[in-house]
Amino acid sequence: MHANELTVSVETVRELVDEQFPEWRGLSIKQVASRGTVNALFRLSDRLVARLPLVPGDVGQMRQRIESEARAARELLGRSRFPTPAPVGIGEPGDGYPLPWSVQTWLPGTVATDADPGESVDFGHDLAEFIQGVRAIDTHGRTHAGHGRGGDLRAHDAWVETCFQRSEQLLEVPRLRRLWSVLRELPRHAPDVMTHGDLNPGNVLVSDNRLAGIIDVGSLGPADPALDLVGAWHLLEAGPRQVLRDDLECDDLEWARGKAWAFEQALGVVWYYVDSNPTMSLMGWRTLERLMAEPAPN
């Protein structure tokens, strides 16, 4: 999926675990067939999961990122009735693998890419409840970091333009350009609140059309309150989407800004993963279809 992507085998993980966490030598190890784009996942028995980054990088910077993800996981843990992973350990580079890596608790459930909850009104209520729970976490004066989604929409113009150019053979780009020209101008008045930061189907667990858990919580942090509304577009059809909006009492501006953040993310994954991860690409395409089916904001 990425240039110079690392290859990680069960045998490599077995050696890393046995050397660095000898208390887990008796645990079975099985690779998880994941459609995620950042980490290779390996289950350690039925209660833990090892997460090994796929993209090469600086060891020190990667360790800082993993430590930041662990802090975010601890901050979110227990803040809603929906399970989120707990950090368990951080591994070091070893023979056959050049980066730090992490271990978390394993959460049961099926990712929403495989168990589509889009028509479930109950799931819409659940997702709204989770977002409310995250928003209730104190920012302690923290604000958006200034990069990535959740800040200034117009700061993403260059990336969006790249996506338009790469999508000429995939999408109806002129129509999408017109929509972005409106979305990028939406003003921002609300202060930052805590957000999950990446509520796409691959990070959402489902059981019996209800929310069973949320994973990949390392992006937790202060941002535009509309950022987590991307889940409304990535995950829900019209009826349950309206349920979520009603539960969160979103005004027109907040709802439209959520649409903008979903647009920016979806536009990128369509072309970037069209060959390497078709499931992710399809997710982006479906989100754009949902966005285009509604009138553009005034």
Short mmCIF file of N, CA, C and O in Angstrom, two decimals, residues 148-247:
data_model
loop_
_atom_site.label_atom_id
_atom_site.label_comp_id
_atom_site.label_asym_id
_atom_site.label_seq_id
_atom_site.Cartn_x
_atom_site.Cartn_y
_atom_site.Cartn_z
N GLY A 148 -2.88 18.28 10.01
CA GLY A 148 -3.85 17.20 9.92
C GLY A 148 -5.27 17.73 9.94
O GLY A 148 -5.52 18.94 10.02
N ARG A 149 -6.23 16.82 9.87
CA ARG A 149 -7.63 17.21 9.87
C ARG A 149 -8.04 17.75 11.23
O ARG A 149 -7.52 17.33 12.26
N GLY A 150 -9.01 18.68 11.20
CA GLY A 150 -9.55 19.20 12.45
C GLY A 150 -9.20 20.63 12.75
O GLY A 150 -9.58 21.15 13.80
N GLY A 151 -8.50 21.29 11.82
CA GLY A 151 -8.15 22.70 12.01
C GLY A 151 -8.80 23.58 10.96
O GLY A 151 -10.02 23.70 10.90
N ASP A 152 -7.96 24.16 10.09
CA ASP A 152 -8.43 25.06 9.04
C ASP A 152 -8.70 24.26 7.77
O ASP A 152 -7.79 23.62 7.22
N LEU A 153 -9.91 24.29 7.29
CA LEU A 153 -10.25 23.55 6.07
C LEU A 153 -9.39 23.99 4.89
O LEU A 153 -8.94 23.16 4.09
N ARG A 154 -9.14 25.28 4.76
CA ARG A 154 -8.41 25.78 3.61
C ARG A 154 -6.95 25.35 3.60
O ARG A 154 -6.30 25.39 2.54
N ALA A 155 -6.44 24.93 4.73
CA ALA A 155 -5.07 24.42 4.77
C ALA A 155 -4.91 23.13 3.98
O ALA A 155 -3.78 22.70 3.71
N HIS A 156 -6.01 22.52 3.57
CA HIS A 156 -5.97 21.26 2.85
C HIS A 156 -6.13 21.45 1.34
O HIS A 156 -6.25 20.47 0.60
N ASP A 157 -6.12 22.69 0.88
CA ASP A 157 -6.33 22.96 -0.54
C ASP A 157 -5.32 22.24 -1.43
O ASP A 157 -5.68 21.68 -2.47
N ALA A 158 -4.04 22.27 -1.06
CA ALA A 158 -3.02 21.65 -1.91
C ALA A 158 -3.25 20.15 -2.02
O ALA A 158 -3.14 19.56 -3.11
N TRP A 159 -3.57 19.50 -0.90
CA TRP A 159 -3.83 18.07 -0.91
C TRP A 159 -5.07 17.76 -1.75
O TRP A 159 -5.07 16.83 -2.56
N VAL A 160 -6.12 18.53 -1.57
CA VAL A 160 -7.35 18.31 -2.33
C VAL A 160 -7.09 18.47 -3.82
O VAL A 160 -7.59 17.69 -4.64
N GLU A 161 -6.28 19.45 -4.19
CA GLU A 161 -5.95 19.64 -5.61
C GLU A 161 -5.19 18.43 -6.15
O GLU A 161 -5.46 17.97 -7.27
N THR A 162 -4.25 17.92 -5.37
CA THR A 162 -3.55 16.69 -5.78
C THR A 162 -4.55 15.56 -6.00
O THR A 162 -4.47 14.81 -6.99
N CYS A 163 -5.51 15.43 -5.10
CA CYS A 163 -6.51 14.37 -5.22
C CYS A 163 -7.37 14.55 -6.47
O CYS A 163 -7.67 13.58 -7.17
N PHE A 164 -7.75 15.79 -6.76
CA PHE A 164 -8.52 16.03 -7.98
C PHE A 164 -7.73 15.59 -9.21
O PHE A 164 -8.26 14.91 -10.11
N GLN A 165 -6.46 15.94 -9.26
CA GLN A 165 -5.64 15.60 -10.42
C GLN A 165 -5.47 14.09 -10.55
O GLN A 165 -5.45 13.56 -11.68
N ARG A 166 -5.35 13.38 -9.43
CA ARG A 166 -5.17 11.92 -9.47
C ARG A 166 -6.48 11.17 -9.71
O ARG A 166 -6.46 9.96 -9.93
N SER A 167 -7.61 11.89 -9.64
CA SER A 167 -8.91 11.23 -9.69
C SER A 167 -9.65 11.45 -11.00
O SER A 167 -10.83 11.07 -11.11
N GLU A 168 -9.00 12.03 -11.98
CA GLU A 168 -9.69 12.39 -13.23
C GLU A 168 -10.36 11.19 -13.89
O GLU A 168 -11.43 11.32 -14.48
N GLN A 169 -9.74 10.02 -13.80
CA GLN A 169 -10.29 8.83 -14.44
C GLN A 169 -11.18 8.02 -13.51
O GLN A 169 -11.71 6.98 -13.91
N LEU A 170 -11.35 8.49 -12.27
CA LEU A 170 -12.08 7.72 -11.27
C LEU A 170 -13.38 8.37 -10.83
O LEU A 170 -14.34 7.67 -10.50
N LEU A 171 -13.41 9.71 -10.80
CA LEU A 171 -14.51 10.43 -10.20
C LEU A 171 -14.97 11.57 -11.10
O LEU A 171 -14.26 11.98 -12.03
N GLU A 172 -16.13 12.12 -10.79
CA GLU A 172 -16.67 13.26 -11.53
C GLU A 172 -16.06 14.53 -10.94
O GLU A 172 -16.69 15.25 -10.15
N VAL A 173 -14.81 14.79 -11.30
CA VAL A 173 -14.02 15.82 -10.65
C VAL A 173 -14.62 17.22 -10.77
O VAL A 173 -14.62 17.96 -9.77
N PRO A 174 -15.13 17.67 -11.92
CA PRO A 174 -15.70 19.03 -11.95
C PRO A 174 -16.78 19.25 -10.91
O PRO A 174 -16.84 20.31 -10.26
N ARG A 175 -17.63 18.28 -10.74
CA ARG A 175 -18.70 18.41 -9.74
C ARG A 175 -18.12 18.44 -8.33
O ARG A 175 -18.57 19.22 -7.46
N LEU A 176 -17.13 17.62 -8.08
CA LEU A 176 -16.49 17.61 -6.77
C LEU A 176 -15.75 18.92 -6.50
O LEU A 176 -15.75 19.42 -5.36
N ARG A 177 -15.14 19.49 -7.51
CA ARG A 177 -14.47 20.80 -7.34
C ARG A 177 -15.48 21.86 -6.90
O ARG A 177 -15.18 22.69 -6.03
N ARG A 178 -16.65 21.84 -7.50
CA ARG A 178 -17.66 22.83 -7.14
C ARG A 178 -18.07 22.69 -5.68
O ARG A 178 -18.25 23.68 -4.97
N LEU A 179 -18.21 21.44 -5.23
CA LEU A 179 -18.58 21.24 -3.84
C LEU A 179 -17.47 21.70 -2.90
O LEU A 179 -17.74 22.38 -1.90
N TRP A 180 -16.24 21.36 -3.20
CA TRP A 180 -15.13 21.78 -2.33
C TRP A 180 -15.02 23.31 -2.28
O TRP A 180 -14.70 23.87 -1.22
N SER A 181 -15.29 23.97 -3.37
CA SER A 181 -15.20 25.44 -3.37
C SER A 181 -16.17 26.05 -2.37
O SER A 181 -15.92 27.15 -1.84
N VAL A 182 -17.27 25.36 -2.08
CA VAL A 182 -18.22 25.82 -1.06
C VAL A 182 -17.78 25.37 0.33
O VAL A 182 -17.75 26.16 1.29
N LEU A 183 -17.41 24.10 0.46
CA LEU A 183 -17.06 23.55 1.77
C LEU A 183 -15.85 24.25 2.39
O LEU A 183 -15.83 24.50 3.60
N ARG A 184 -14.84 24.56 1.60
CA ARG A 184 -13.61 25.15 2.14
C ARG A 184 -13.83 26.53 2.74
O ARG A 184 -13.01 27.02 3.53
N GLU A 185 -14.92 27.19 2.39
CA GLU A 185 -15.20 28.54 2.88
C GLU A 185 -16.05 28.55 4.14
O GLU A 185 -16.35 29.62 4.68
N LEU A 186 -16.46 27.39 4.62
CA LEU A 186 -17.30 27.35 5.81
C LEU A 186 -16.56 27.93 7.01
O LEU A 186 -15.44 27.51 7.31
N PRO A 187 -17.15 28.88 7.72
CA PRO A 187 -16.45 29.50 8.85
C PRO A 187 -16.40 28.57 10.05
O PRO A 187 -17.16 27.60 10.15
N ARG A 188 -15.52 28.87 10.94
CA ARG A 188 -15.36 28.09 12.18
C ARG A 188 -15.56 29.02 13.37
O ARG A 188 -14.84 30.00 13.53
N HIS A 189 -16.53 28.69 14.22
CA HIS A 189 -16.80 29.50 15.41
C HIS A 189 -16.62 28.71 16.70
O HIS A 189 -16.23 29.26 17.71
N ALA A 190 -16.93 27.42 16.67
CA ALA A 190 -16.91 26.61 17.88
C ALA A 190 -15.47 26.33 18.34
O ALA A 190 -14.58 26.11 17.51
N PRO A 191 -15.21 26.34 19.65
CA PRO A 191 -13.87 26.02 20.15
C PRO A 191 -13.56 24.54 20.00
O PRO A 191 -14.46 23.71 19.80
N ASP A 192 -12.29 24.19 20.11
CA ASP A 192 -11.88 22.79 20.03
C ASP A 192 -12.50 21.97 21.16
O ASP A 192 -12.65 22.44 22.30
N VAL A 193 -12.84 20.74 20.84
CA VAL A 193 -13.22 19.74 21.83
C VAL A 193 -12.41 18.48 21.55
O VAL A 193 -11.75 18.37 20.52
N MET A 194 -12.47 17.52 22.44
CA MET A 194 -11.78 16.26 22.20
C MET A 194 -12.51 15.46 21.14
O MET A 194 -13.74 15.40 21.12
N THR A 195 -11.74 14.86 20.24
CA THR A 195 -12.28 14.05 19.16
C THR A 195 -11.48 12.76 19.03
O THR A 195 -10.30 12.71 19.38
N HIS A 196 -12.15 11.73 18.51
CA HIS A 196 -11.41 10.50 18.17
C HIS A 196 -10.47 10.76 17.01
O HIS A 196 -9.33 10.30 16.99
N GLY A 197 -10.94 11.48 16.01
CA GLY A 197 -10.08 11.93 14.93
C GLY A 197 -10.07 11.09 13.67
O GLY A 197 -9.56 11.54 12.66
N ASP A 198 -10.63 9.88 13.72
CA ASP A 198 -10.57 9.03 12.52
C ASP A 198 -11.67 7.97 12.56
O ASP A 198 -11.40 6.77 12.53
N LEU A 199 -12.93 8.41 12.60
CA LEU A 199 -14.04 7.48 12.69
C LEU A 199 -14.42 6.95 11.31
O LEU A 199 -15.48 7.23 10.77
N ASN A 200 -13.52 6.15 10.74
CA ASN A 200 -13.82 5.48 9.49
C ASN A 200 -14.16 4.02 9.77
O ASN A 200 -13.88 3.51 10.87
N PRO A 201 -14.79 3.32 8.83
CA PRO A 201 -15.28 1.96 9.12
C PRO A 201 -14.23 0.98 9.63
O PRO A 201 -14.55 0.08 10.40
N GLY A 202 -12.97 1.14 9.21
CA GLY A 202 -11.94 0.23 9.67
C GLY A 202 -11.59 0.37 11.13
O GLY A 202 -10.92 -0.50 11.70
N ASN A 203 -12.03 1.47 11.75
CA ASN A 203 -11.72 1.70 13.17
C ASN A 203 -12.93 1.49 14.07
O ASN A 203 -12.88 1.83 15.26
N VAL A 204 -13.99 0.96 13.50
CA VAL A 204 -15.25 0.80 14.24
C VAL A 204 -15.63 -0.67 14.25
O VAL A 204 -15.68 -1.32 13.21
N LEU A 205 -15.93 -1.18 15.45
CA LEU A 205 -16.32 -2.59 15.60
C LEU A 205 -17.82 -2.70 15.79
O LEU A 205 -18.44 -1.89 16.49
N VAL A 206 -18.40 -3.72 15.17
CA VAL A 206 -19.86 -3.91 15.13
C VAL A 206 -20.20 -5.31 15.61
O VAL A 206 -19.47 -6.27 15.34
N SER A 207 -21.32 -5.42 16.33
CA SER A 207 -21.88 -6.71 16.69
C SER A 207 -23.39 -6.58 16.70
O SER A 207 -23.94 -5.71 17.38
N ASP A 208 -24.08 -7.40 15.92
CA ASP A 208 -25.54 -7.36 15.83
C ASP A 208 -26.05 -5.96 15.50
O ASP A 208 -27.03 -5.47 16.09
N ASN A 209 -25.37 -5.29 14.58
CA ASN A 209 -25.75 -3.96 14.13
C ASN A 209 -25.71 -2.91 15.24
O ASN A 209 -26.39 -1.89 15.16
N ARG A 210 -24.92 -3.15 16.27
CA ARG A 210 -24.70 -2.17 17.33
C ARG A 210 -23.20 -1.89 17.41
O ARG A 210 -22.35 -2.69 16.97
N LEU A 211 -22.86 -0.76 17.99
CA LEU A 211 -21.46 -0.40 18.16
C LEU A 211 -20.85 -1.28 19.24
O LEU A 211 -21.30 -1.28 20.40
N ALA A 212 -19.80 -2.04 18.88
CA ALA A 212 -19.18 -2.96 19.81
C ALA A 212 -17.85 -2.45 20.36
O ALA A 212 -17.34 -2.98 21.35
N GLY A 213 -17.28 -1.43 19.75
CA GLY A 213 -16.00 -0.91 20.21
C GLY A 213 -15.38 0.00 19.18
O GLY A 213 -15.80 0.03 18.01
N ILE A 214 -14.39 0.76 19.60
CA ILE A 214 -13.65 1.67 18.73
C ILE A 214 -12.17 1.39 18.89
O ILE A 214 -11.66 1.30 20.02
N ILE A 215 -11.46 1.26 17.78
CA ILE A 215 -10.02 0.98 17.82
C ILE A 215 -9.25 2.10 17.13
O ILE A 215 -9.83 3.09 16.70
N ASP A 216 -7.93 1.94 17.06
CA ASP A 216 -7.06 2.96 16.48
C ASP A 216 -7.37 4.33 17.07
O ASP A 216 -7.78 5.27 16.38
N VAL A 217 -7.13 4.44 18.36
CA VAL A 217 -7.53 5.64 19.10
C VAL A 217 -6.38 6.64 19.26
O VAL A 217 -6.51 7.62 19.99
N GLY A 218 -5.28 6.43 18.57
CA GLY A 218 -4.11 7.27 18.75
C GLY A 218 -4.26 8.69 18.28
O GLY A 218 -3.45 9.55 18.63
N SER A 219 -5.31 8.97 17.48
CA SER A 219 -5.53 10.34 17.02
C SER A 219 -6.37 11.15 17.98
O SER A 219 -6.70 12.31 17.69
N LEU A 220 -6.76 10.58 19.12
CA LEU A 220 -7.54 11.32 20.11
C LEU A 220 -6.87 12.65 20.43
O LEU A 220 -5.68 12.70 20.73
N GLY A 221 -7.65 13.72 20.37
CA GLY A 221 -7.07 15.02 20.70
C GLY A 221 -8.05 16.14 20.41
O GLY A 221 -9.14 15.92 19.85
N PRO A 222 -7.70 17.36 20.77
CA PRO A 222 -8.58 18.50 20.55
C PRO A 222 -8.62 18.89 19.08
O PRO A 222 -7.60 18.88 18.39
N ALA A 223 -9.82 19.21 18.60
CA ALA A 223 -9.99 19.58 17.19
C ALA A 223 -11.38 20.20 17.02
O ALA A 223 -12.16 20.32 17.97
N ASP A 224 -11.66 20.58 15.79
CA ASP A 224 -12.98 21.05 15.39
C ASP A 224 -14.04 20.04 15.86
O ASP A 224 -13.92 18.85 15.56
N PRO A 225 -15.09 20.48 16.58
CA PRO A 225 -16.12 19.52 17.00
C PRO A 225 -16.74 18.75 15.84
O PRO A 225 -17.25 17.64 16.03
N ALA A 226 -16.69 19.34 14.64
CA ALA A 226 -17.29 18.68 13.48
C ALA A 226 -16.45 17.52 12.97
O ALA A 226 -16.94 16.73 12.14
N LEU A 227 -15.21 17.36 13.44
CA LEU A 227 -14.34 16.35 12.85
C LEU A 227 -14.91 14.95 12.98
O LEU A 227 -14.88 14.16 12.03
N ASP A 228 -15.43 14.59 14.14
CA ASP A 228 -15.93 13.22 14.32
C ASP A 228 -17.24 12.98 13.59
O ASP A 228 -17.70 11.83 13.50
N LEU A 229 -17.83 14.04 13.02
CA LEU A 229 -19.03 13.83 12.20
C LEU A 229 -18.71 13.13 10.89
O LEU A 229 -19.63 12.72 10.17
N VAL A 230 -17.42 12.96 10.58
CA VAL A 230 -17.08 12.15 9.40
C VAL A 230 -17.72 10.77 9.49
O VAL A 230 -18.08 10.17 8.47
N GLY A 231 -17.89 10.26 10.72
CA GLY A 231 -18.51 8.95 10.89
C GLY A 231 -19.92 8.88 10.36
O GLY A 231 -20.39 7.82 9.93
N ALA A 232 -20.62 10.02 10.38
CA ALA A 232 -21.98 10.04 9.84
C ALA A 232 -22.00 9.70 8.37
O ALA A 232 -22.93 9.06 7.86
N TRP A 233 -20.96 10.14 7.65
CA TRP A 233 -20.89 9.95 6.20
C TRP A 233 -20.16 8.66 5.83
O TRP A 233 -20.54 7.99 4.87
N HIS A 234 -19.14 8.30 6.59
CA HIS A 234 -18.42 7.05 6.30
C HIS A 234 -19.23 5.82 6.67
O HIS A 234 -19.03 4.75 6.09
N LEU A 235 -20.16 5.94 7.64
CA LEU A 235 -20.76 4.76 8.23
C LEU A 235 -22.27 4.64 8.06
O LEU A 235 -22.81 3.53 8.19
N LEU A 236 -22.98 5.73 7.84
CA LEU A 236 -24.44 5.71 7.96
C LEU A 236 -25.16 6.13 6.69
O LEU A 236 -24.72 7.04 5.99
N GLU A 237 -26.30 5.48 6.48
CA GLU A 237 -27.22 5.91 5.44
C GLU A 237 -28.12 7.03 5.99
O GLU A 237 -28.02 7.40 7.16
N ALA A 238 -29.01 7.54 5.15
CA ALA A 238 -29.70 8.80 5.46
C ALA A 238 -30.47 8.77 6.77
O ALA A 238 -30.38 9.70 7.58
N GLY A 239 -31.27 7.72 7.02
CA GLY A 239 -32.09 7.68 8.23
C GLY A 239 -31.27 7.67 9.50
O GLY A 239 -31.44 8.54 10.37
N PRO A 240 -30.38 6.70 9.69
CA PRO A 240 -29.53 6.69 10.87
C PRO A 240 -28.62 7.92 10.97
O PRO A 240 -28.29 8.36 12.07
N ARG A 241 -28.22 8.47 9.82
CA ARG A 241 -27.41 9.69 9.85
C ARG A 241 -28.18 10.85 10.48
O ARG A 241 -27.65 11.62 11.27
N GLN A 242 -29.46 10.95 10.16
CA GLN A 242 -30.28 12.00 10.76
C GLN A 242 -30.46 11.76 12.25
O GLN A 242 -30.49 12.70 13.05
N VAL A 243 -30.57 10.50 12.65
CA VAL A 243 -30.66 10.16 14.08
C VAL A 243 -29.43 10.67 14.81
O VAL A 243 -29.53 11.27 15.90
N LEU A 244 -28.25 10.41 14.25
CA LEU A 244 -27.03 10.89 14.87
C LEU A 244 -27.02 12.41 14.97
O LEU A 244 -26.66 12.98 16.01
N ARG A 245 -27.42 13.07 13.90
CA ARG A 245 -27.45 14.54 13.93
C ARG A 245 -28.39 15.05 15.02
O ARG A 245 -28.05 15.98 15.77
N ASP A 246 -29.56 14.44 15.12
CA ASP A 246 -30.53 14.87 16.13
C ASP A 246 -29.98 14.64 17.54
O ASP A 246 -30.13 15.51 18.43
N ASP A 247 -29.37 13.49 17.76
CA ASP A 247 -28.83 13.19 19.10
C ASP A 247 -27.76 14.19 19.50
O ASP A 247 -27.65 14.58 20.66
#
